[in-house]
Amino acid sequence: MNSKKILLDHGSGGAASRELIETVFLPGLANPILSLFEDSAVLTVGSTRLAFTTDGYVVDPIFFPGGDIGKLAVHGTINDLAMQGADPIGLSLSLIIEEGFPMDDLERLAGSIAEASQFSNVPIVTGDTKVVPRGKADKIFITTSGVGVVPDRITLGSGSVQPGDAVLLSGFMGDHGVTIMSAQAGLSIESSIVSDTAPLHAMVSALLKQAPEAIRCLRDPTRGGVATILCEIADKSKVQIEIDEKNLPVRPGVNTACEMLGLDPLYLANEGKCIAIVDSDAAEELLSVMQKTIEGKDAQIIGTVQAPESKTRHGRVILNTIIGGTRIVTPLSGEPLPRIC
Amino acid sequence: MLPEKISEGFRDRELAKKLTERIHENVKGPLRIMEVCGTHTMSIFRHGIRSLLPIDVELISGPGCPVCVTSGGDIDQIIELTEVPGIIIATFGDLLRVPGSKGKNLATARAEGARVEIVYSPVDALKIAESTDQPVVFPAIGFETTIPVIAATVLEAKQKNISNFMLLIYHKVVPPALNALLSDPELALDGLLCPGHVSAIIGEQAYEPLVEQFRIPCVIAGFEPLDILSSIYMLARQVRNNEARVENSYGRVVSREGNPRAREIIEQVFEPCDASWRGLGDIPGSGLKLRKEFKNHDAKLYFGLTSNYVPEPRGCRCGEILTGKVKPPECSLFNSRCTPTNPVGPCMVSSEGTCAAYSKYGEI
């Protein structure tokens, strides 16, 4: 980015965010753990490996069909831990509240956070509350951090994927992104489309129990969507990933909204989905484990991992389209913008 | 409530295969087809249609992205207007990252404190104007598809007497641009894939003079993969049979006469004027301006703006790309200095821009 000020693009989770981190933060902060760019860091204490992560939540609107900023903050951090295979043991909760924020809304959020924590069976173990003058923050911002224990023998990473592996997606793409974007745009989309916000650690635990050795990598495709995450994995593992459009689970209502807004579901945010890249021999059994859970009941095998065509062509993601064509999938570059006509 | 599965049936793999076979049967030599509309360009890439076509078929992207053909001077005008104290720019999101000649765009202006609101419809801009005394300016960019909605909004603003609602009119109409393109001997097109949405307004009839004057096969196409494949097949068949006529493969939306009511509203609010297109230059009668009874909604008059000629950014070949003379990878800036995150030219910014399509979807 040439501009000297921060733009919204820098927070999109795409190429601009990556560039910001690489140019502003990494020069001073780089270390072997941070530089892995995984959803959470794995720290070793004695013989125990702890996963540790943090995430800020600034979603607008704060209440949306299927959830709210509080639920999102609990689930999102649990999921970042789960993507390293960790069993979450506790979360922190930090709130920045704008002066004048309705007490009713705060109580509603507190209730929702408590419910999410109880349902997930992950306690909030520490917290902080700050209030800033009106106009200095937009309603409420929440930050949660989390710690989890990584089971023995489990090492997951975006760089561990191998040719021949299968790519699983745990359910419908884009529900959260479409819910938020249509709320922002004031569109009354299909009422059946609600945010997919959900904790994934129970599903992950079931997968790890079934075939611990077969799972190479778990990622939750939040900002940037399935496309951006697959591109990252292909890049880090130096492989080519091929996905089939006909197997990509997308709800018809999400497709319709995407057609209207000029969006591609591959780039929409998900808040309760997981991409699992696994040894192809175990793909079917792991798929059926996923499908037996509530969060993963609509899971599909969406593609395969291949050796790159040549050394210079690794890192590519290829989509076989429904009509039988092929094209390259690239990572998200900026905030997805609605089209003009 | 929206209907479910808008596109059902138009993405059938077996039908796509049959159409592809027919295209292969009918293409007997080089076939240069221009898809005029940016939405077609995107759809062609998104569905991997190029990978299905015979090697002899060359799809050339035309000047059909409204943001891309807006001249540099006009873009500068919008960005400069953000400096007026208290002004609110209400715009479609596509314009946000289009760079002006001085390195600024609406996103950076917003980061510096300008009030730039993203709207999804001009009616939303009008609502903002109703809620404030500050001037609200909506940059009106778009072809015949967008113009009727803008015209209706202007009528509503006049009727409600919302005098702080103003527009920067950069509207352009498609047929004069097609005429200019077809007059260019360098381009040597064999057929036109005509825009579906624009045609819904102007009708099949709008292409009849072009067919007569240039003997060019024209097929009006929808945006689903089967729409596009069947239109390419129809163009190939016309060329093979040495025909040149207007065919319509988008009959579920486009009629021969188009939408007379929409054209009436356009006529009521706007009158034709000359317009400057990026890549194509000045084309007589290809633009629109507000009629005098709506002059108080004209931001150019109110703020006394003039559009200056702005040269293309150094090395940027958007002009040639918009007229199909070069393809994005032939531009030395493409995917190096000019990327979707850091665009130099407008074709890389707009979601319907040719460079954005090449960059986003790449070529296998």
XYZ file of C-alpha atoms in Angstrom:
705
model
C 0.000 0.000 0.000
C 1.361 3.402 -0.940
C -0.868 5.447 1.303
C 0.450 6.610 4.623
C -2.793 5.993 6.499
C -4.512 2.797 7.488
C -7.299 1.794 5.111
C -10.171 -0.603 5.712
C -8.480 -2.929 3.186
C -5.701 -3.458 5.722
C -8.184 -5.250 7.958
C -9.784 -7.427 5.304
C -7.772 -10.552 6.034
C -6.525 -10.638 2.447
C -3.328 -9.584 0.715
C -3.419 -6.044 2.148
C -3.590 -7.348 5.744
C -0.740 -9.720 5.067
C 1.348 -6.944 3.582
C 0.680 -4.743 6.606
C 1.810 -7.445 9.035
C 4.884 -8.265 6.982
C 6.035 -4.683 6.569
C 5.051 -3.115 9.885
C 5.159 -5.835 12.528
C 7.352 -8.704 11.407
C 10.584 -6.696 11.055
C 10.596 -6.061 14.792
C 8.681 -9.048 16.082
C 9.584 -12.004 13.905
C 10.272 -15.229 15.780
C 9.913 -18.878 14.817
C 6.443 -19.216 16.365
C 4.865 -15.973 15.100
C 6.289 -16.449 11.627
C 4.310 -19.667 11.162
C 1.149 -17.540 10.790
C -1.050 -20.296 12.206
C -4.446 -19.640 13.824
C -2.804 -20.047 17.229
C 0.725 -20.300 18.559
C 1.948 -23.528 20.156
C 4.148 -22.995 23.237
C 5.979 -25.757 25.058
C 6.030 -25.754 28.865
C 7.868 -28.786 30.222
C 6.276 -31.724 28.439
C 3.012 -29.872 27.819
C 2.231 -28.030 24.602
C -0.142 -25.087 24.958
C -1.972 -23.387 22.112
C -2.409 -19.646 22.642
C -4.358 -17.161 20.528
C -6.078 -13.776 20.559
C -8.623 -12.067 18.341
C -10.510 -8.759 18.246
C -14.190 -8.550 17.273
C -15.632 -5.372 15.746
C -18.562 -6.718 13.733
C -21.327 -4.304 12.741
C -24.234 -4.850 13.371
C -23.499 -6.287 16.828
C -26.692 -8.347 16.765
C -27.348 -10.305 13.578
C -29.423 -13.311 12.522
C -27.870 -16.396 14.100
C -25.710 -14.638 16.682
C -24.068 -11.516 18.021
C -20.623 -10.073 18.658
C -20.418 -11.845 22.038
C -21.042 -15.337 20.701
C -18.669 -14.654 17.840
C -15.919 -13.629 20.269
C -16.242 -16.858 22.251
C -16.558 -19.186 19.269
C -13.886 -17.494 17.160
C -11.164 -17.881 19.740
C -12.175 -21.439 20.608
C -11.944 -22.248 16.904
C -8.500 -20.703 16.526
C -7.321 -23.037 19.321
C -9.131 -26.026 17.852
C -7.424 -25.521 14.479
C -4.149 -26.499 16.161
C -5.861 -29.574 17.530
C -5.944 -28.030 21.021
C -8.502 -28.677 23.710
C -9.472 -25.162 24.950
C -9.154 -24.715 28.725
C -9.920 -21.026 29.283
C -10.641 -17.696 27.630
C -10.085 -14.064 28.531
C -12.716 -11.453 27.749
C -11.854 -7.805 27.203
C -14.493 -5.218 26.328
C -14.144 -1.662 25.019
C -17.528 -0.008 25.341
C -18.646 3.349 23.947
C -20.172 5.798 26.400
C -23.946 5.730 26.040
C -24.123 2.069 25.006
C -27.515 0.716 26.129
C -27.322 -1.331 29.335
C -29.993 -3.654 27.938
C -27.759 -4.516 25.001
C -24.790 -5.107 27.289
C -26.824 -7.447 29.479
C -28.036 -9.256 26.395
C -24.436 -9.684 25.207
C -23.284 -10.824 28.663
C -26.027 -13.460 28.625
C -25.038 -14.550 25.178
C -21.342 -14.809 26.096
C -22.243 -16.876 29.169
C -24.427 -19.159 27.094
C -21.708 -19.652 24.475
C -19.124 -20.360 27.174
C -21.355 -22.881 28.938
C -22.431 -24.578 25.717
C -18.800 -24.889 24.627
C -17.720 -25.946 28.083
C -14.865 -23.433 27.959
C -14.837 -21.003 30.922
C -14.070 -17.288 30.771
C -11.292 -17.151 33.379
C -10.211 -13.503 33.298
C -11.469 -10.234 31.894
C -11.292 -6.467 31.542
C -13.775 -3.662 30.886
C -13.014 -0.184 29.521
C -15.399 2.626 28.588
C -14.365 5.308 26.083
C -16.104 8.651 25.347
C -18.950 8.674 22.849
C -17.641 8.563 19.306
C -14.240 7.116 20.291
C -15.377 3.564 19.562
C -18.326 2.161 17.644
C -20.731 0.715 20.252
C -18.627 -2.179 21.524
C -15.410 -3.981 20.618
C -14.513 -7.323 22.179
C -11.169 -9.081 22.403
C -10.846 -12.658 23.558
C -7.690 -14.663 24.098
C -7.588 -18.376 24.714
C -5.359 -21.153 25.932
C -5.691 -24.820 25.073
C -3.749 -28.036 25.532
C -2.451 -29.749 22.417
C -2.718 -33.550 22.751
C 0.470 -35.598 22.459
C 1.513 -36.646 18.979
C -0.716 -34.034 17.310
C 1.123 -31.539 15.101
C -0.989 -29.703 12.586
C 0.222 -27.039 10.192
C -0.479 -25.386 6.889
C 2.956 -26.501 5.716
C 2.354 -30.226 6.354
C 0.040 -30.969 3.446
C 1.175 -33.609 0.933
C 0.265 -34.564 -2.619
C -2.508 -37.146 -2.580
C -4.258 -35.688 0.473
C -7.986 -34.959 0.436
C -9.597 -31.587 1.223
C -12.690 -31.623 3.454
C -14.976 -28.690 4.213
C -17.222 -29.072 7.247
C -20.358 -27.453 5.785
C -22.000 -24.650 3.782
C -19.773 -21.719 2.759
C -20.514 -18.049 3.188
C -23.477 -18.063 5.592
C -21.847 -15.596 8.005
C -20.491 -13.287 5.285
C -23.827 -13.047 3.508
C -25.726 -12.516 6.771
C -23.507 -9.579 7.747
C -23.225 -8.030 4.299
C -26.930 -8.166 3.678
C -27.603 -6.686 7.118
C -25.183 -3.859 6.296
C -26.769 -3.338 2.898
C -30.267 -3.411 4.360
C -31.268 -6.272 2.061
C -33.853 -8.737 3.208
C -32.214 -11.893 1.959
C -33.722 -15.326 2.404
C -34.717 -15.512 6.045
C -33.235 -19.015 6.234
C -29.694 -17.627 5.973
C -28.204 -16.972 9.386
C -24.645 -16.721 10.662
C -22.962 -20.100 11.138
C -21.125 -19.008 14.294
C -20.365 -22.174 16.265
C -17.573 -23.733 18.340
C -15.705 -26.458 16.469
C -13.532 -28.012 19.196
C -15.861 -30.942 19.822
C -15.874 -31.856 16.133
C -12.094 -31.477 15.956
C -11.682 -33.668 19.008
C -13.793 -36.382 17.372
C -11.689 -36.180 14.201
C -8.431 -36.431 16.150
C -9.720 -39.381 18.092
C -10.678 -41.215 14.905
C -7.417 -40.836 12.979
C -4.841 -38.667 14.710
C -2.042 -39.456 12.288
C -4.097 -38.813 9.168
C -4.902 -35.148 9.788
C -2.291 -32.792 8.337
C -3.917 -29.409 8.711
C -7.066 -27.754 10.065
C -7.989 -24.150 9.274
C -11.133 -22.113 9.843
C -11.949 -20.056 6.752
C -13.028 -16.794 8.378
C -12.093 -13.519 6.650
C -10.952 -14.158 3.112
C -13.043 -17.304 2.924
C -12.233 -20.808 1.711
C -10.346 -19.475 -1.340
C -7.826 -17.416 0.632
C -7.130 -20.165 3.172
C -6.600 -22.807 0.480
C -4.187 -20.468 -1.310
C -2.234 -20.018 1.930
C -2.048 -23.761 2.500
C -1.006 -24.456 -1.108
C 1.677 -21.808 -0.800
C 3.078 -23.005 2.510
C 3.051 -26.688 1.597
C 4.307 -26.008 -1.952
C 1.551 -28.085 -3.496
C -1.304 -27.586 -5.942
C -4.841 -27.899 -4.596
C -7.650 -28.800 -6.970
C -11.252 -28.253 -5.894
C -14.509 -29.181 -7.606
C -17.194 -26.502 -7.796
C -19.928 -29.139 -7.944
C -18.904 -30.410 -4.502
C -18.690 -27.003 -2.842
C -21.535 -26.754 -0.338
C -23.333 -23.406 -0.819
C -26.903 -22.737 0.268
C -29.140 -21.577 -2.582
C -30.008 -18.391 -0.652
C -26.300 -17.571 -0.297
C -25.796 -18.152 -4.011
C -28.683 -15.828 -4.790
C -27.351 -13.080 -2.534
C -23.915 -13.467 -4.124
C -25.392 -13.127 -7.605
C -27.137 -9.927 -6.515
C -24.193 -8.367 -4.735
C -21.573 -9.561 -7.211
C -19.767 -11.684 -4.638
C -18.139 -15.088 -4.801
C -19.023 -17.475 -1.943
C -15.436 -18.770 -2.003
C -14.333 -15.438 -0.515
C -17.054 -14.981 2.098
C -16.343 -15.274 5.801
C -17.395 -18.344 7.780
C -17.495 -18.503 11.573
C -18.298 -22.133 12.204
C -16.555 -24.034 9.426
C -13.330 -25.918 9.157
C -11.160 -26.992 6.258
C -9.469 -30.294 7.039
C -6.709 -31.634 4.845
C -6.202 -35.303 5.521
C -4.561 -38.449 4.222
C -6.840 -39.628 1.428
C -6.972 -43.163 2.862
C -8.773 -41.774 5.922
C -10.852 -39.175 4.061
C -14.116 -41.119 3.933
C -14.045 -42.201 7.588
C -13.164 -38.667 8.721
C -15.945 -37.267 6.537
C -18.444 -39.543 8.214
C -17.134 -38.515 11.667
C -17.652 -34.872 10.660
C -21.117 -35.579 9.305
C -22.180 -37.176 12.588
C -21.596 -33.881 14.445
C -24.048 -30.948 14.437
C -21.425 -28.534 13.102
C -20.256 -30.873 10.369
C -23.443 -32.507 9.167
C -23.196 -30.920 5.707
C -19.482 -31.658 5.281
C -18.121 -32.587 1.861
C -14.879 -33.682 0.299
C -14.234 -30.699 -1.945
C -10.904 -31.464 -3.547
C -7.505 -33.082 -3.633
C -3.904 -32.071 -3.153
C -1.492 -32.631 -6.016
C 2.186 -32.278 -6.694
C 2.873 -28.945 -8.393
C 3.315 -29.069 -12.150
C 6.721 -27.499 -11.745
C 8.798 -25.851 -9.038
C 7.678 -22.395 -10.092
C 4.005 -23.325 -10.179
C 3.462 -24.525 -6.646
C 0.996 -22.744 -4.465
C -1.777 -22.766 -7.026
C -5.419 -23.540 -6.314
C -7.401 -24.756 -9.307
C -11.172 -24.895 -9.540
C -12.987 -27.318 -11.823
C -16.162 -25.404 -12.621
C -19.636 -26.916 -12.699
C -19.847 -26.641 -16.458
C -16.573 -28.529 -16.918
C -14.142 -25.622 -17.276
C -11.116 -24.873 -15.147
C -9.734 -21.708 -13.605
C -7.270 -20.515 -11.005
C -8.420 -19.425 -7.560
C -6.466 -16.513 -6.107
C -6.463 -15.112 -2.559
C -8.685 -12.199 -1.576
C -6.952 -8.907 -2.156
C -9.113 -6.382 -0.305
C -12.498 -5.945 1.296
C -15.087 -7.544 -1.016
C -16.967 -4.608 -2.535
C -20.435 -4.669 -3.996
C -20.476 -4.067 -7.713
C -21.739 -0.996 -9.465
C -24.269 -2.400 -11.948
C -37.817 -12.508 -0.165
C -35.614 -13.594 -3.030
C -36.293 -16.599 -5.193
C -34.070 -19.571 -4.451
C -31.657 -20.792 -7.080
C -31.796 -17.895 -9.533
C -29.333 -19.668 -11.758
C -30.719 -23.194 -11.636
C -30.654 -24.863 -15.019
C -28.202 -22.422 -16.563
C -25.148 -24.249 -15.271
C -25.931 -27.755 -16.475
C -22.774 -29.703 -17.220
C -24.284 -31.952 -19.905
C -25.832 -29.055 -21.803
C -22.568 -27.158 -21.518
C -20.783 -30.133 -23.051
C -23.234 -30.281 -25.962
C -22.933 -26.559 -26.627
C -19.155 -26.777 -26.473
C -19.218 -29.575 -29.070
C -21.371 -27.464 -31.358
C -19.020 -24.533 -30.998
C -16.110 -26.787 -31.963
C -18.068 -28.021 -35.014
C -18.839 -24.499 -36.173
C -15.507 -22.779 -35.679
C -13.535 -23.246 -38.884
C -10.888 -20.577 -38.451
C -9.878 -17.653 -36.258
C -12.919 -16.089 -34.576
C -12.498 -12.769 -32.765
C -15.420 -12.032 -30.492
C -15.687 -9.003 -28.247
C -17.672 -9.356 -25.046
C -18.789 -5.783 -24.551
C -19.869 -6.084 -20.952
C -17.654 -6.371 -17.881
C -20.083 -8.760 -16.226
C -19.608 -11.100 -19.192
C -15.833 -10.879 -18.778
C -16.157 -11.861 -15.136
C -18.571 -14.688 -15.847
C -16.357 -16.075 -18.640
C -13.447 -16.250 -16.213
C -15.375 -17.407 -13.212
C -16.831 -20.407 -14.980
C -13.654 -21.277 -16.843
C -15.361 -20.828 -20.218
C -12.118 -20.039 -22.076
C -10.771 -23.466 -21.155
C -13.671 -25.073 -23.054
C -13.388 -23.155 -26.326
C -11.445 -24.047 -29.495
C -8.025 -22.424 -29.623
C -9.175 -20.368 -32.620
C -11.756 -18.482 -30.569
C -10.369 -15.279 -29.134
C -12.513 -13.499 -26.566
C -11.667 -9.830 -26.380
C -12.914 -7.760 -23.464
C -14.569 -4.514 -24.449
C -15.239 -1.154 -22.831
C -18.118 -2.491 -20.758
C -16.987 -1.622 -17.260
C -18.482 1.782 -16.431
C -15.903 2.680 -13.792
C -13.059 1.751 -16.158
C -14.194 3.996 -19.012
C -14.685 7.013 -16.742
C -11.919 9.442 -17.691
C -9.052 10.314 -15.376
C -10.235 13.917 -15.222
C -13.667 12.838 -14.050
C -12.195 10.553 -11.373
C -10.033 13.449 -10.136
C -13.161 15.593 -9.940
C -14.818 13.119 -7.562
C -11.748 12.788 -5.358
C -11.164 16.546 -5.223
C -14.741 17.119 -4.174
C -14.054 15.240 -0.909
C -12.058 18.311 0.172
C -15.177 20.498 0.320
C -15.886 20.999 4.052
C -18.937 19.138 5.282
C -19.558 17.312 2.007
C -20.759 13.706 2.024
C -19.865 11.537 -0.953
C -22.298 8.636 -1.252
C -21.005 6.100 -3.743
C -21.189 2.533 -4.976
C -18.296 0.553 -3.516
C -16.582 -0.037 -6.860
C -15.329 3.528 -6.965
C -13.581 3.428 -3.607
C -10.161 2.273 -4.769
C -10.012 3.910 -8.209
C -6.846 6.026 -8.104
C -6.869 9.667 -9.124
C -3.918 11.204 -10.924
C -2.436 12.522 -7.688
C -2.216 9.172 -5.960
C -5.332 9.576 -3.847
C -8.550 7.602 -4.010
C -11.813 7.729 -2.084
C -10.563 5.153 0.435
C -7.477 7.218 1.280
C -9.588 10.396 1.350
C -11.853 8.651 3.843
C -8.858 7.621 5.960
C -7.845 11.293 6.009
C -11.233 12.290 7.371
C -13.479 12.807 4.344
C -16.996 11.485 4.701
C -17.419 8.766 2.083
C -20.416 6.486 2.480
C -20.890 3.255 0.562
C -24.442 2.874 -0.718
C -26.083 0.079 -2.632
C -28.620 2.255 -4.411
C -28.957 5.970 -5.260
C -32.105 5.902 -3.137
C -29.858 5.313 -0.091
C -27.883 8.429 -1.040
C -31.141 10.352 -1.204
C -32.047 9.075 2.270
C -28.727 10.344 3.622
C -29.502 13.755 2.066
C -32.911 13.783 3.745
C -31.274 13.243 7.124
C -28.774 16.116 6.924
C -28.354 19.703 5.743
C -24.897 18.981 4.337
C -24.508 18.495 0.580
C -24.679 14.813 -0.384
C -23.067 14.046 -3.734
C -23.628 10.802 -5.594
C -21.210 10.059 -8.461
C -23.524 8.669 -11.133
C -21.472 6.238 -13.195
C -23.045 3.598 -15.344
C -24.658 2.623 -18.613
C -28.286 2.207 -19.635
C -28.753 -0.413 -16.908
C -28.096 2.023 -14.090
C -29.389 5.237 -15.647
C -33.164 4.671 -15.211
C -32.767 4.130 -11.443
C -30.689 7.292 -11.157
C -33.262 9.197 -13.212
C -36.064 7.980 -10.964
C -34.079 9.111 -7.909
C -33.585 12.567 -9.420
C -37.338 12.788 -10.005
C -37.972 11.808 -6.394
C -35.461 14.385 -5.120
C -37.152 17.086 -7.170
C -40.616 16.060 -6.060
C -39.582 16.031 -2.379
C -37.524 19.188 -2.898
C -34.360 17.686 -1.391
C -32.014 20.369 -2.627
C -28.843 19.129 -0.889
C -28.940 15.919 -2.973
C -26.627 16.335 -5.934
C -25.117 14.162 -8.599
C -21.914 14.079 -10.543
C -23.205 12.749 -13.822
C -20.745 10.610 -15.777
C -23.308 8.391 -17.441
C -22.521 6.930 -20.817
C -24.622 5.155 -23.394
C -23.386 2.062 -25.186
C -24.382 2.230 -28.889
C -22.204 5.274 -29.840
C -19.202 3.567 -28.220
C -19.829 0.373 -30.201
C -20.030 2.464 -33.324
C -16.666 4.052 -32.516
C -15.095 0.650 -31.807
C -16.392 -0.941 -34.988
C -15.091 2.008 -37.005
C -11.592 1.125 -35.825
C -10.012 -1.034 -38.569
C -7.283 -2.302 -36.201
C -9.778 -4.211 -34.128
C -11.176 -6.441 -36.927
C -13.910 -8.130 -34.910
C -15.917 -11.095 -36.202
C -18.774 -10.749 -33.748
C -20.184 -8.926 -30.749
C -21.414 -10.585 -27.589
C -23.892 -7.874 -26.630
C -24.602 -6.941 -23.009
C -27.694 -8.485 -21.445
C -28.727 -5.886 -18.907
C -28.100 -2.869 -21.141
C -30.085 -4.615 -23.884
C -33.009 -5.099 -21.521
C -33.372 -1.311 -21.715
C -32.334 -0.516 -25.293
C -33.713 -3.697 -26.933
C -32.551 -5.777 -29.887
C -33.421 -2.888 -32.171
C -30.463 -0.833 -30.904
C -28.004 -3.164 -32.661
C -29.761 -3.205 -36.028
C -28.008 -0.045 -37.315
C -24.625 -1.554 -36.352
C -25.361 -4.766 -38.247
C -26.413 -2.749 -41.263
C -23.441 -0.390 -41.222
C -20.655 -2.815 -40.263
C -22.104 -6.220 -41.222
C -21.163 -7.516 -37.783
C -22.940 -10.506 -36.201
C -24.486 -9.482 -32.870
C -25.826 -11.855 -30.206
C -27.400 -10.573 -26.994
C -26.316 -12.767 -24.106
C -27.290 -13.387 -20.508
C -24.687 -13.944 -17.816
C -24.957 -17.598 -16.903
C -22.433 -20.010 -18.441
C -25.015 -21.620 -20.733
C -26.194 -18.163 -21.878
C -22.647 -17.295 -22.869
C -21.848 -20.642 -24.487
C -25.035 -20.606 -26.537
C -24.317 -17.045 -27.648
C -20.793 -17.941 -28.732
C -22.287 -20.869 -30.646
C -24.780 -18.521 -32.369
C -21.981 -16.125 -33.308
C -19.850 -18.985 -34.663
C -22.816 -20.222 -36.696
C -23.474 -16.766 -38.172
C -19.829 -16.394 -39.142
C -19.737 -19.885 -40.645
C -22.870 -19.170 -42.694
C -21.549 -15.745 -43.641
C -24.504 -14.017 -41.985
C -24.688 -10.805 -39.980
C -27.782 -10.199 -37.924
C -29.007 -9.528 -34.421
C -29.819 -12.676 -32.490
C -31.062 -12.758 -28.933
C -30.208 -15.679 -26.671
C -31.467 -13.786 -23.619
C -35.120 -13.703 -24.613
C -36.244 -14.296 -21.041
C -35.148 -10.736 -20.244
C -34.571 -8.818 -23.486
C -37.209 -7.981 -26.085
C -36.913 -6.359 -29.508
C -38.131 -3.002 -28.266
C -36.426 -3.124 -24.835
C -37.998 -1.170 -22.009
C -39.712 1.975 -23.387
C -40.863 3.099 -19.934
C -37.269 3.125 -18.625
C -36.144 5.044 -21.713
C -38.925 7.585 -21.144
C -37.686 8.278 -17.616
C -34.115 8.673 -18.916
C -35.406 11.097 -21.571
C -37.397 13.046 -19.005
C -34.386 13.701 -16.777
C -31.378 13.657 -19.097
C -30.355 14.980 -22.476
C -27.495 13.689 -24.641
C -24.092 15.340 -24.581
C -20.583 14.484 -25.708
C -18.526 12.347 -23.368
C -14.898 11.471 -22.927
C -14.172 7.745 -22.561
C -10.971 6.363 -21.200
C -9.342 4.508 -24.078
C -11.829 5.640 -26.690
C -11.521 9.408 -26.346
C -14.326 11.871 -27.016
C -17.415 10.323 -28.554
C -20.176 12.699 -29.698
C -23.566 12.032 -28.174
C -22.318 9.221 -25.929
C -22.905 10.976 -22.610
C -25.844 12.383 -20.685
C -26.416 15.557 -18.689
C -29.282 16.689 -16.490
C -31.990 18.698 -18.225
C -32.277 22.301 -17.077
C -35.267 21.750 -14.808
C -32.997 19.504 -12.673
C -29.945 21.769 -12.720
C -30.059 22.402 -8.975
C -29.112 18.726 -8.466
C -26.049 19.039 -10.704
C -22.941 18.993 -8.493
C -20.693 20.093 -11.373
C -22.670 23.333 -11.712
C -23.131 23.873 -7.978
C -19.445 23.491 -7.161
C -18.271 25.018 -10.446
C -16.273 21.938 -11.489
C -14.513 21.509 -14.791
C -12.984 18.267 -15.983
C -9.353 18.585 -16.999
C -7.534 16.270 -19.316
C -5.434 13.890 -17.254
C -2.870 11.679 -18.972
C -2.928 7.951 -18.192
C -0.605 6.892 -15.371
C 2.875 6.100 -16.728
C 3.037 2.662 -18.242
C -0.689 2.002 -17.723
C -2.318 0.470 -20.798
C -5.939 0.527 -19.606
C -6.886 2.557 -22.684
C -5.666 -0.117 -25.072
C -7.061 -2.887 -22.888
C -10.519 -1.261 -22.926
C -10.505 -1.261 -26.711
C -9.293 -4.851 -26.950
C -5.953 -3.951 -28.501
C -3.824 -5.549 -25.823
C -4.505 -8.123 -23.123
C -3.644 -7.401 -19.474
C -0.547 -9.666 -19.314
C 0.935 -7.548 -22.139
C 0.997 -4.515 -19.831
C 4.321 -4.255 -17.993
C 2.578 -3.074 -14.825
C 0.154 -6.020 -14.719
C 0.478 -8.033 -11.487
C 3.743 -6.287 -10.700
C 3.226 -2.609 -9.887
C -0.496 -2.839 -10.578
C -2.397 -5.329 -8.430
C -5.934 -5.434 -7.009
C -4.504 -4.260 -3.661
C -2.449 -1.535 -5.257
C -4.124 -0.668 -8.548
C -2.580 1.798 -10.970
C -5.335 1.788 -13.564
C -9.101 1.470 -13.252
C -9.276 -1.874 -15.090
C -7.557 -3.436 -12.073
C -9.942 -1.894 -9.553
C -13.466 -2.497 -10.630
C -14.867 -5.944 -9.964
C -15.800 -5.905 -13.655
C -12.491 -4.612 -14.932
C -10.602 -6.745 -17.433
C -7.315 -6.594 -15.512
C -9.083 -7.465 -12.268
C -10.608 -10.485 -14.003
C -7.250 -11.640 -15.381
C -5.596 -11.066 -12.025
C -8.312 -12.671 -9.946
C -8.942 -15.698 -12.085
C -5.631 -15.937 -13.927
C -5.077 -18.070 -16.966
C -4.301 -21.710 -16.648
